[in-house]
Amino acid sequence: MNDILKGRYIPGDSFLHRRNGTAKLLAFFMILAAVLTTDSVPGYLLIAAVSAAAAAMSEMRPTKTLGQVRHLRLFFLMLFLMNAFFYEDGQAGGLVLWSWGIVHLSVPGMIQGTHVVLRILFLMVFCNVLIRTTPPVQITTAIETLIAPLRLIRVPTAEVAMILSVALQFIPVFAQEADLIKKAQTARGAKFESERLRDRAASVVPLLVPIFLSAFRRADDLATAMEARGYGHRQTNGRGRSQRAAVQLPDVCLFLFSCLFFLVQAAR
Amino acid sequence: MKMSYVKKSVLTAACIALCVVLPMAFHAIPNSGSVLSPMHIPVLLCGMICGGPFGLLCGLAGPFLSSIITRMPPMAYLPGMMIELAVYGLVTGLMMQLVHTGKIYADLYISLIISQLAGRIVAGIANALIFSVGSYSIAAWAGGYFITAWPGLVIQLLLLPTIVFALERARLIPVRYPKQR
């Protein structure tokens, strides 16, 4: 189970690793918007060039940059075929290559399928670069900075950020505990490895109550410790707040480049 | 006895962490995400125990963190799922505040069923109007949220009251109707 958690953030000292989390997240959103507005071959070529540059700046091997994309070949193929055969514009004037009942293999459908596959593929690549170069706590801090204006409508942003960072600390602990409980249940005869789906489903259900009890016990201990040390409602005095990295010139340049990239793609 | 704000915050954090861990525990079962909906359990529980606003936060942050860390759910399904789970958390919390029948089972089931319906309706509307405009139908909504997911609905209805009772007995959350004991 813990294998899933391994290899998300890869520590390093590349250009992207050293960038401010907020700048990276904002740049990611701008690039996301640029990818979603692209619908031409030169546009996709530009995105491919930017994604290659991002991979180079993160100093990651191409296999790491692609991440799970390689394992989703079948998903992309299905996505393309669904669009190629069921795209409705094919019926309404586009060139239909083959038709049978409700199934129409059309040129507009194939183009639409290619757009969808390329957009998702590039989004996954950029998402991979962001996640592998940014520690989860830095992402939380970036989110806290970005949601700071919500304070105007009385959303307690500092508390939200505290909850998110505590949740991030809990994840590996709970994963380990769930693993232990799983082993204990296996020793009592649970059939997690059974080939029958029913047995596997039935064996997972008795895991839940012990997992919740142990998680809530840990949370209760932490809450008691925090209260004992004076961590109170709206009087945090900066306690528990993660340190923010200062914004440097390259961070601003990264954000400005992503804005420019979006404007170029949107104007195309 | 009421729970303090700090305790509610930390329990919400625990529920958000469970949103990431539980789908991993269910990982051995094929299609467990859409069939058993393991992420719904901590969100509903958070709403029940900590209240609507905390449930809302858990519903928004749980799938987001899970998607970032484990890629479950995939980014393409994330916005729809965040809306659905946020409504579950918010409505369960509000219903638990509003409904006081004097019997904990009745309170839990009324809140659960109403929030499960509300979340599915809002997610269906969001899919039809925002995420899958023109290609979403009532049949797809009913198929995806009720027919495929019925084992998850049954597990939630059976397990959540059991978990709430277990937590009350372990004195980890306040007892709702102390006089019944």
Short mmCIF file of C-alpha atoms in Angstrom, two decimals:
data_model
loop_
_atom_site.label_atom_id
_atom_site.label_comp_id
_atom_site.label_asym_id
_atom_site.label_seq_id
_atom_site.Cartn_x
_atom_site.Cartn_y
_atom_site.Cartn_z
CA MET A 1 0.00 0.00 0.00
CA ASN A 2 2.83 2.37 0.85
CA ASP A 3 4.24 1.87 -2.65
CA ILE A 4 1.55 4.19 -3.95
CA LEU A 5 2.88 6.99 -1.73
CA LYS A 6 6.48 6.51 -2.75
CA GLY A 7 7.94 8.50 -5.60
CA ARG A 8 5.45 11.34 -5.67
CA TYR A 9 7.74 14.20 -4.70
CA ILE A 10 11.33 13.64 -5.74
CA PRO A 11 13.79 15.74 -3.71
CA GLY A 12 16.25 17.63 -5.87
CA ASP A 13 17.96 20.94 -6.54
CA SER A 14 16.79 21.70 -10.06
CA PHE A 15 15.57 25.11 -11.26
CA LEU A 16 11.94 24.08 -10.67
CA HIS A 17 12.69 22.49 -7.27
CA ARG A 18 14.08 25.83 -6.07
CA ARG A 19 11.05 27.86 -7.19
CA ASN A 20 8.45 29.27 -4.82
CA GLY A 21 5.43 26.93 -4.45
CA THR A 22 2.88 29.70 -5.04
CA ALA A 23 4.63 30.82 -8.23
CA LYS A 24 4.72 27.22 -9.47
CA LEU A 25 1.04 26.64 -8.69
CA LEU A 26 0.00 29.89 -10.41
CA ALA A 27 2.16 29.05 -13.44
CA PHE A 28 0.59 25.58 -13.48
CA PHE A 29 -2.92 27.09 -13.58
CA MET A 30 -1.95 29.40 -16.46
CA ILE A 31 -0.40 26.51 -18.41
CA LEU A 32 -3.54 24.45 -17.68
CA ALA A 33 -5.65 27.22 -19.21
CA ALA A 34 -3.26 27.41 -22.19
CA VAL A 35 -3.55 23.66 -22.80
CA LEU A 36 -7.34 23.77 -22.61
CA THR A 37 -7.57 26.63 -25.15
CA THR A 38 -5.29 24.95 -27.70
CA ASP A 39 -6.85 23.41 -30.81
CA SER A 40 -4.24 23.66 -33.57
CA VAL A 41 -1.14 21.68 -34.59
CA PRO A 42 1.30 24.61 -34.02
CA GLY A 43 -0.33 25.13 -30.62
CA TYR A 44 0.27 21.51 -29.62
CA LEU A 45 3.86 21.70 -30.92
CA LEU A 46 4.42 24.76 -28.71
CA ILE A 47 2.94 22.92 -25.72
CA ALA A 48 5.21 19.94 -26.45
CA ALA A 49 8.22 22.28 -26.52
CA VAL A 50 7.17 23.90 -23.21
CA SER A 51 6.60 20.51 -21.57
CA ALA A 52 10.04 19.35 -22.75
CA ALA A 53 11.54 22.56 -21.33
CA ALA A 54 9.71 21.98 -18.02
CA ALA A 55 11.03 18.43 -17.87
CA ALA A 56 14.56 19.68 -18.55
CA MET A 57 14.23 22.38 -15.87
CA SER A 58 13.08 19.76 -13.35
CA GLU A 59 16.07 17.51 -14.24
CA MET A 60 13.86 14.44 -14.42
CA ARG A 61 14.23 11.43 -16.65
CA PRO A 62 11.58 11.31 -19.44
CA THR A 63 10.13 8.16 -17.85
CA LYS A 64 9.55 10.04 -14.58
CA THR A 65 8.08 13.02 -16.42
CA LEU A 66 5.62 10.83 -18.25
CA GLY A 67 4.77 9.02 -14.99
CA GLN A 68 1.57 7.04 -15.28
CA VAL A 69 0.91 8.27 -18.82
CA ARG A 70 2.68 5.16 -20.15
CA HIS A 71 0.34 2.91 -18.19
CA LEU A 72 -2.76 4.64 -19.54
CA ARG A 73 -2.31 3.72 -23.21
CA LEU A 74 -5.53 1.70 -23.19
CA PHE A 75 -7.43 4.56 -21.53
CA PHE A 76 -6.22 7.01 -24.23
CA LEU A 77 -7.10 4.53 -26.98
CA MET A 78 -10.62 4.10 -25.56
CA LEU A 79 -11.01 7.87 -25.26
CA PHE A 80 -10.00 8.34 -28.89
CA LEU A 81 -12.26 5.54 -30.15
CA MET A 82 -15.28 6.77 -28.13
CA ASN A 83 -14.91 10.23 -29.70
CA ALA A 84 -14.17 8.86 -33.17
CA PHE A 85 -17.25 6.60 -33.19
CA PHE A 86 -19.80 8.56 -31.15
CA TYR A 87 -19.00 12.24 -31.81
CA GLU A 88 -22.34 13.79 -32.76
CA ASP A 89 -21.02 16.37 -35.26
CA GLY A 90 -20.15 13.44 -37.50
CA GLN A 91 -23.84 13.01 -38.19
CA ALA A 92 -24.49 16.72 -38.74
CA GLY A 93 -22.41 17.53 -41.79
CA GLY A 94 -18.90 16.23 -41.04
CA LEU A 95 -17.33 13.57 -43.27
CA VAL A 96 -18.64 10.19 -42.08
CA LEU A 97 -16.31 7.33 -43.07
CA TRP A 98 -18.46 4.47 -41.83
CA SER A 99 -21.85 4.22 -40.20
CA TRP A 100 -23.79 1.45 -38.47
CA GLY A 101 -26.81 2.17 -36.27
CA ILE A 102 -25.84 4.75 -33.67
CA VAL A 103 -22.13 4.29 -34.40
CA HIS A 104 -20.55 6.77 -36.85
CA LEU A 105 -16.83 6.81 -37.58
CA SER A 106 -16.36 10.44 -38.60
CA VAL A 107 -13.44 12.75 -39.37
CA PRO A 108 -14.66 15.45 -36.89
CA GLY A 109 -14.93 12.68 -34.27
CA MET A 110 -11.34 11.57 -34.91
CA ILE A 111 -10.13 15.19 -34.67
CA GLN A 112 -12.09 15.69 -31.45
CA GLY A 113 -10.64 12.43 -30.05
CA THR A 114 -7.12 13.58 -30.86
CA HIS A 115 -7.76 16.94 -29.13
CA VAL A 116 -9.09 15.26 -25.98
CA VAL A 117 -6.23 12.73 -25.80
CA LEU A 118 -3.52 15.38 -26.38
CA ARG A 119 -5.01 17.77 -23.82
CA ILE A 120 -5.24 15.11 -21.10
CA LEU A 121 -1.76 13.82 -21.95
CA PHE A 122 -0.16 17.27 -21.67
CA LEU A 123 -2.12 18.07 -18.49
CA MET A 124 -0.80 14.88 -16.92
CA VAL A 125 2.77 15.70 -17.92
CA PHE A 126 2.60 19.23 -16.42
CA CYS A 127 0.84 17.88 -13.33
CA ASN A 128 3.62 15.30 -12.95
CA VAL A 129 6.30 17.97 -13.17
CA LEU A 130 4.52 20.09 -10.52
CA ILE A 131 3.99 17.20 -8.10
CA ARG A 132 7.46 15.74 -8.47
CA THR A 133 9.21 19.06 -7.89
CA THR A 134 6.99 20.45 -5.09
CA PRO A 135 6.69 18.92 -1.60
CA PRO A 136 3.04 18.52 -0.49
CA VAL A 137 3.58 20.94 2.43
CA GLN A 138 4.77 23.61 -0.03
CA ILE A 139 1.63 23.02 -2.09
CA THR A 140 -0.45 23.53 1.08
CA THR A 141 1.38 26.79 1.84
CA ALA A 142 0.81 27.90 -1.74
CA ILE A 143 -2.90 27.12 -1.40
CA GLU A 144 -3.00 29.13 1.86
CA THR A 145 -1.44 32.09 0.07
CA LEU A 146 -3.83 31.79 -2.85
CA ILE A 147 -6.94 31.50 -0.68
CA ALA A 148 -5.85 34.39 1.56
CA PRO A 149 -8.42 36.78 -0.05
CA LEU A 150 -11.17 34.49 1.30
CA ARG A 151 -10.41 36.02 4.70
CA LEU A 152 -12.52 38.96 3.48
CA ILE A 153 -15.60 36.70 3.58
CA ARG A 154 -14.50 35.34 6.98
CA VAL A 155 -13.07 32.02 5.79
CA PRO A 156 -10.41 31.05 8.37
CA THR A 157 -7.63 30.45 5.83
CA ALA A 158 -4.90 29.88 8.44
CA GLU A 159 -6.99 27.14 10.08
CA VAL A 160 -7.75 25.60 6.69
CA ALA A 161 -4.02 25.49 5.94
CA MET A 162 -3.35 23.99 9.41
CA ILE A 163 -5.94 21.27 8.77
CA LEU A 164 -4.38 20.49 5.39
CA SER A 165 -0.85 20.27 6.79
CA VAL A 166 -2.00 18.04 9.69
CA ALA A 167 -3.80 15.84 7.14
CA LEU A 168 -0.58 15.55 5.13
CA GLN A 169 1.32 14.48 8.27
CA PHE A 170 -1.36 11.89 9.03
CA ILE A 171 -1.35 10.20 5.61
CA PRO A 172 1.84 8.08 5.94
CA VAL A 173 0.98 7.25 9.58
CA PHE A 174 -2.51 6.03 8.69
CA ALA A 175 -1.23 4.16 5.64
CA GLN A 176 1.22 2.29 7.83
CA GLU A 177 -1.47 1.60 10.43
CA ALA A 178 -3.91 0.38 7.76
CA ASP A 179 -1.18 -1.96 6.53
CA LEU A 180 -0.70 -3.32 10.07
CA ILE A 181 -4.43 -3.82 10.54
CA LYS A 182 -4.58 -5.55 7.16
CA LYS A 183 -1.85 -7.97 8.23
CA ALA A 184 -3.65 -8.61 11.53
CA GLN A 185 -6.90 -9.36 9.69
CA THR A 186 -5.03 -11.65 7.26
CA ALA A 187 -3.71 -13.57 10.27
CA ARG A 188 -7.34 -13.95 11.41
CA GLY A 189 -8.33 -15.43 8.05
CA ALA A 190 -9.35 -12.45 5.87
CA LYS A 191 -8.94 -13.27 2.18
CA PHE A 192 -7.41 -10.08 0.68
CA GLU A 193 -5.62 -12.06 -2.01
CA SER A 194 -8.62 -14.21 -2.91
CA GLU A 195 -9.47 -14.44 -6.61
CA ARG A 196 -13.16 -14.06 -5.82
CA LEU A 197 -14.27 -10.42 -5.90
CA ARG A 198 -16.88 -11.08 -3.18
CA ASP A 199 -14.27 -12.45 -0.77
CA ARG A 200 -11.98 -9.47 -1.39
CA ALA A 201 -14.82 -6.97 -0.84
CA ALA A 202 -15.98 -8.80 2.29
CA SER A 203 -12.44 -8.81 3.68
CA VAL A 204 -11.99 -5.05 3.26
CA VAL A 205 -15.13 -4.12 5.20
CA PRO A 206 -13.85 -5.37 8.63
CA LEU A 207 -10.77 -3.19 8.08
CA LEU A 208 -12.77 0.00 8.24
CA VAL A 209 -13.90 0.15 11.89
CA PRO A 210 -10.38 -0.49 13.33
CA ILE A 211 -8.84 1.99 10.86
CA PHE A 212 -11.31 4.71 11.91
CA LEU A 213 -10.88 3.95 15.61
CA SER A 214 -7.10 4.11 15.42
CA ALA A 215 -7.16 7.26 13.26
CA PHE A 216 -9.56 9.06 15.61
CA ARG A 217 -7.54 7.97 18.65
CA ARG A 218 -4.41 9.54 17.15
CA ALA A 219 -6.35 12.67 16.19
CA ASP A 220 -7.77 12.90 19.73
CA ASP A 221 -4.27 12.67 21.24
CA LEU A 222 -2.98 15.37 18.89
CA ALA A 223 -5.94 17.67 19.62
CA THR A 224 -5.40 17.26 23.38
CA ALA A 225 -1.69 18.04 22.98
CA MET A 226 -2.44 21.11 20.85
CA GLU A 227 -5.01 22.41 23.33
CA ALA A 228 -2.64 21.80 26.24
CA ARG A 229 -0.07 23.95 24.47
CA GLY A 230 -2.49 26.79 23.95
CA TYR A 231 -3.41 26.29 20.32
CA GLY A 232 -6.80 27.93 20.40
CA HIS A 233 -9.47 29.11 18.04
CA ARG A 234 -8.38 32.23 16.10
CA GLN A 235 -5.44 32.82 18.41
CA THR A 236 -2.83 30.85 16.58
CA ASN A 237 -0.24 33.65 16.69
CA GLY A 238 1.46 32.11 13.71
CA ARG A 239 1.94 28.76 15.45
CA GLY A 240 1.97 25.78 13.15
CA ARG A 241 2.33 28.01 10.13
CA SER A 242 4.82 26.64 7.64
CA GLN A 243 7.68 28.84 6.54
CA ARG A 244 7.18 30.56 3.23
CA ALA A 245 10.03 30.75 0.75
CA ALA A 246 10.69 34.31 -0.40
CA VAL A 247 9.58 35.23 -3.91
CA GLN A 248 12.63 35.74 -6.13
CA LEU A 249 13.07 37.16 -9.62
CA PRO A 250 13.07 33.71 -11.33
CA ASP A 251 9.70 32.96 -9.63
CA VAL A 252 8.22 36.13 -11.12
CA CYS A 253 9.76 35.26 -14.52
CA LEU A 254 8.24 31.76 -14.35
CA PHE A 255 4.79 33.20 -13.68
CA LEU A 256 5.13 35.89 -16.37
CA PHE A 257 6.29 33.28 -18.89
CA SER A 258 3.22 31.12 -18.14
CA CYS A 259 0.95 34.19 -18.59
CA LEU A 260 2.62 34.97 -21.91
CA PHE A 261 2.28 31.33 -22.96
CA PHE A 262 -1.45 31.43 -22.17
CA LEU A 263 -1.94 34.71 -24.08
CA VAL A 264 -0.10 33.31 -27.14
CA GLN A 265 -2.22 30.15 -27.10
CA ALA A 266 -5.47 32.05 -26.54
CA ALA A 267 -4.73 34.53 -29.36
CA ARG A 268 -3.89 31.76 -31.86
CA MET B 1 -20.31 17.86 26.08
CA LYS B 2 -19.32 19.74 22.93
CA MET B 3 -16.17 19.24 20.90
CA SER B 4 -13.66 22.08 20.83
CA TYR B 5 -12.78 23.88 17.60
CA VAL B 6 -9.25 22.45 17.73
CA LYS B 7 -10.53 18.90 18.12
CA LYS B 8 -12.96 19.36 15.24
CA SER B 9 -10.09 20.72 13.10
CA VAL B 10 -7.81 17.76 13.89
CA LEU B 11 -10.61 15.21 13.35
CA THR B 12 -11.30 16.88 9.99
CA ALA B 13 -7.59 16.53 9.16
CA ALA B 14 -7.81 12.83 10.10
CA CYS B 15 -10.84 12.38 7.82
CA ILE B 16 -9.03 14.13 4.96
CA ALA B 17 -6.06 11.80 5.48
CA LEU B 18 -8.44 8.82 5.46
CA CYS B 19 -9.81 10.06 2.11
CA VAL B 20 -6.32 9.32 0.77
CA VAL B 21 -5.64 6.11 2.72
CA LEU B 22 -8.98 4.26 2.33
CA PRO B 23 -8.99 4.14 -1.49
CA MET B 24 -5.48 2.67 -1.20
CA ALA B 25 -6.79 -0.01 1.18
CA PHE B 26 -9.59 -0.79 -1.30
CA HIS B 27 -7.09 -0.79 -4.16
CA ALA B 28 -7.01 -4.62 -4.37
CA ILE B 29 -10.62 -4.68 -5.55
CA PRO B 30 -11.11 -3.87 -9.26
CA ASN B 31 -13.22 -0.72 -9.89
CA SER B 32 -13.50 -0.20 -6.13
CA GLY B 33 -13.51 3.59 -6.58
CA SER B 34 -16.75 3.75 -8.55
CA VAL B 35 -18.40 0.68 -6.99
CA LEU B 36 -17.55 0.91 -3.28
CA SER B 37 -16.90 4.69 -3.09
CA PRO B 38 -14.43 4.43 -0.17
CA MET B 39 -13.74 8.18 -0.16
CA HIS B 40 -17.36 8.97 0.70
CA ILE B 41 -17.15 7.31 4.13
CA PRO B 42 -14.71 9.73 5.86
CA VAL B 43 -16.43 12.75 4.30
CA LEU B 44 -19.88 11.70 5.53
CA LEU B 45 -18.43 10.84 8.93
CA CYS B 46 -16.66 14.21 9.15
CA GLY B 47 -19.92 16.04 8.39
CA MET B 48 -21.77 13.97 11.01
CA ILE B 49 -19.23 14.47 13.77
CA CYS B 50 -17.67 17.88 13.14
CA GLY B 51 -20.52 19.72 11.38
CA GLY B 52 -21.31 21.16 7.96
CA PRO B 53 -18.41 23.58 7.39
CA PHE B 54 -15.80 20.97 8.38
CA GLY B 55 -17.57 18.36 6.23
CA LEU B 56 -17.49 20.81 3.32
CA LEU B 57 -13.75 21.32 3.75
CA CYS B 58 -13.18 17.56 4.01
CA GLY B 59 -15.22 17.00 0.83
CA LEU B 60 -13.18 19.58 -1.07
CA ALA B 61 -9.72 18.76 0.28
CA GLY B 62 -9.99 14.95 0.49
CA PRO B 63 -10.34 14.18 -3.24
CA PHE B 64 -7.93 17.02 -4.11
CA LEU B 65 -5.12 15.65 -1.94
CA SER B 66 -5.87 12.09 -2.98
CA SER B 67 -5.67 13.08 -6.63
CA ILE B 68 -2.35 14.86 -6.08
CA ILE B 69 -0.80 12.06 -4.03
CA THR B 70 -2.22 8.82 -5.46
CA ARG B 71 -3.88 9.94 -8.74
CA MET B 72 -7.21 8.61 -7.45
CA PRO B 73 -9.50 10.13 -8.71
CA PRO B 74 -7.85 11.14 -12.02
CA MET B 75 -7.65 14.92 -12.60
CA ALA B 76 -10.41 14.73 -15.23
CA TYR B 77 -12.98 13.53 -12.64
CA LEU B 78 -11.67 15.66 -9.79
CA PRO B 79 -13.88 18.80 -10.06
CA GLY B 80 -17.12 16.81 -10.26
CA MET B 81 -16.09 14.60 -7.37
CA MET B 82 -15.05 17.57 -5.23
CA ILE B 83 -18.48 19.14 -5.70
CA GLU B 84 -20.27 15.87 -4.91
CA LEU B 85 -18.27 15.15 -1.77
CA ALA B 86 -18.45 18.76 -0.56
CA VAL B 87 -22.24 18.57 -0.71
CA TYR B 88 -22.21 15.25 1.19
CA GLY B 89 -20.10 16.73 3.96
CA LEU B 90 -22.04 19.99 4.18
CA VAL B 91 -25.54 18.47 4.04
CA THR B 92 -24.75 15.67 6.52
CA GLY B 93 -23.46 18.22 9.02
CA LEU B 94 -26.45 20.53 8.53
CA MET B 95 -28.92 17.64 8.79
CA MET B 96 -27.31 16.33 11.98
CA GLN B 97 -27.73 19.84 13.41
CA LEU B 98 -31.34 20.15 12.30
CA VAL B 99 -32.69 16.64 12.90
CA HIS B 100 -33.21 15.67 16.54
CA THR B 101 -35.68 12.79 16.71
CA GLY B 102 -34.41 11.60 20.08
CA LYS B 103 -33.11 8.40 18.52
CA ILE B 104 -29.57 8.36 17.19
CA TYR B 105 -30.26 5.71 14.54
CA ALA B 106 -33.09 7.80 13.08
CA ASP B 107 -30.91 10.96 13.08
CA LEU B 108 -28.01 9.15 11.40
CA TYR B 109 -30.11 7.48 8.70
CA ILE B 110 -32.18 10.59 7.90
CA SER B 111 -29.01 12.69 7.58
CA LEU B 112 -27.19 10.03 5.57
CA ILE B 113 -29.97 9.38 3.08
CA ILE B 114 -30.76 13.07 2.51
CA SER B 115 -27.08 13.96 2.03
CA GLN B 116 -26.50 11.00 -0.31
CA LEU B 117 -29.44 12.14 -2.45
CA ALA B 118 -28.44 15.83 -2.32
CA GLY B 119 -24.82 15.09 -3.28
CA ARG B 120 -25.86 12.93 -6.20
CA ILE B 121 -28.41 15.48 -7.45
CA VAL B 122 -25.91 18.36 -7.26
CA ALA B 123 -23.18 16.26 -8.93
CA GLY B 124 -25.63 15.31 -11.69
CA ILE B 125 -26.58 18.96 -12.24
CA ALA B 126 -22.88 19.97 -12.26
CA ASN B 127 -22.09 17.25 -14.80
CA ALA B 128 -25.01 18.23 -17.02
CA LEU B 129 -24.35 21.97 -16.90
CA ILE B 130 -20.57 22.25 -16.55
CA PHE B 131 -18.45 19.12 -16.99
CA SER B 132 -20.27 17.07 -19.67
CA VAL B 133 -22.50 19.58 -21.41
CA GLY B 134 -24.68 17.93 -24.06
CA SER B 135 -23.44 14.40 -23.47
CA TYR B 136 -25.03 13.70 -20.08
CA SER B 137 -28.42 12.07 -19.57
CA ILE B 138 -30.65 11.00 -16.67
CA ALA B 139 -29.83 7.37 -17.59
CA ALA B 140 -26.08 8.06 -17.28
CA TRP B 141 -26.69 9.83 -13.95
CA ALA B 142 -28.81 7.01 -12.51
CA GLY B 143 -26.41 4.38 -13.87
CA GLY B 144 -23.29 6.03 -12.51
CA TYR B 145 -24.58 7.20 -9.13
CA PHE B 146 -27.09 4.50 -8.15
CA ILE B 147 -26.77 1.30 -10.20
CA THR B 148 -22.96 1.02 -10.38
CA ALA B 149 -22.48 2.43 -6.89
CA TRP B 150 -25.17 0.46 -5.01
CA PRO B 151 -22.63 -1.71 -3.11
CA GLY B 152 -20.99 1.51 -1.87
CA LEU B 153 -24.37 2.93 -0.78
CA VAL B 154 -25.15 -0.25 1.17
CA ILE B 155 -21.67 -0.27 2.79
CA GLN B 156 -22.10 3.39 3.82
CA LEU B 157 -25.56 2.82 5.27
CA LEU B 158 -24.40 -0.24 7.21
CA LEU B 159 -20.98 0.94 8.32
CA LEU B 160 -21.34 4.61 9.19
CA PRO B 161 -23.74 4.14 12.15
CA THR B 162 -21.49 1.28 13.36
CA ILE B 163 -18.41 3.53 13.18
CA VAL B 164 -20.23 6.38 14.98
CA PHE B 165 -21.28 3.96 17.76
CA ALA B 166 -17.77 2.53 18.02
CA LEU B 167 -16.32 6.05 18.33
CA GLU B 168 -18.90 7.01 20.97
CA ARG B 169 -18.18 3.85 22.98
CA ALA B 170 -14.45 4.55 22.78
CA ARG B 171 -15.23 8.09 24.09
CA LEU B 172 -13.51 9.63 21.09
CA ILE B 173 -16.58 11.70 20.19
CA PRO B 174 -19.34 13.07 22.46
CA VAL B 175 -22.44 10.91 22.94
CA ARG B 176 -25.40 12.47 21.08
CA TYR B 177 -28.14 11.35 23.48
CA PRO B 178 -26.45 10.58 26.81
CA LYS B 179 -29.73 9.75 28.60
CA GLN B 180 -30.31 6.69 26.39
CA ARG B 181 -27.29 4.95 27.87
#
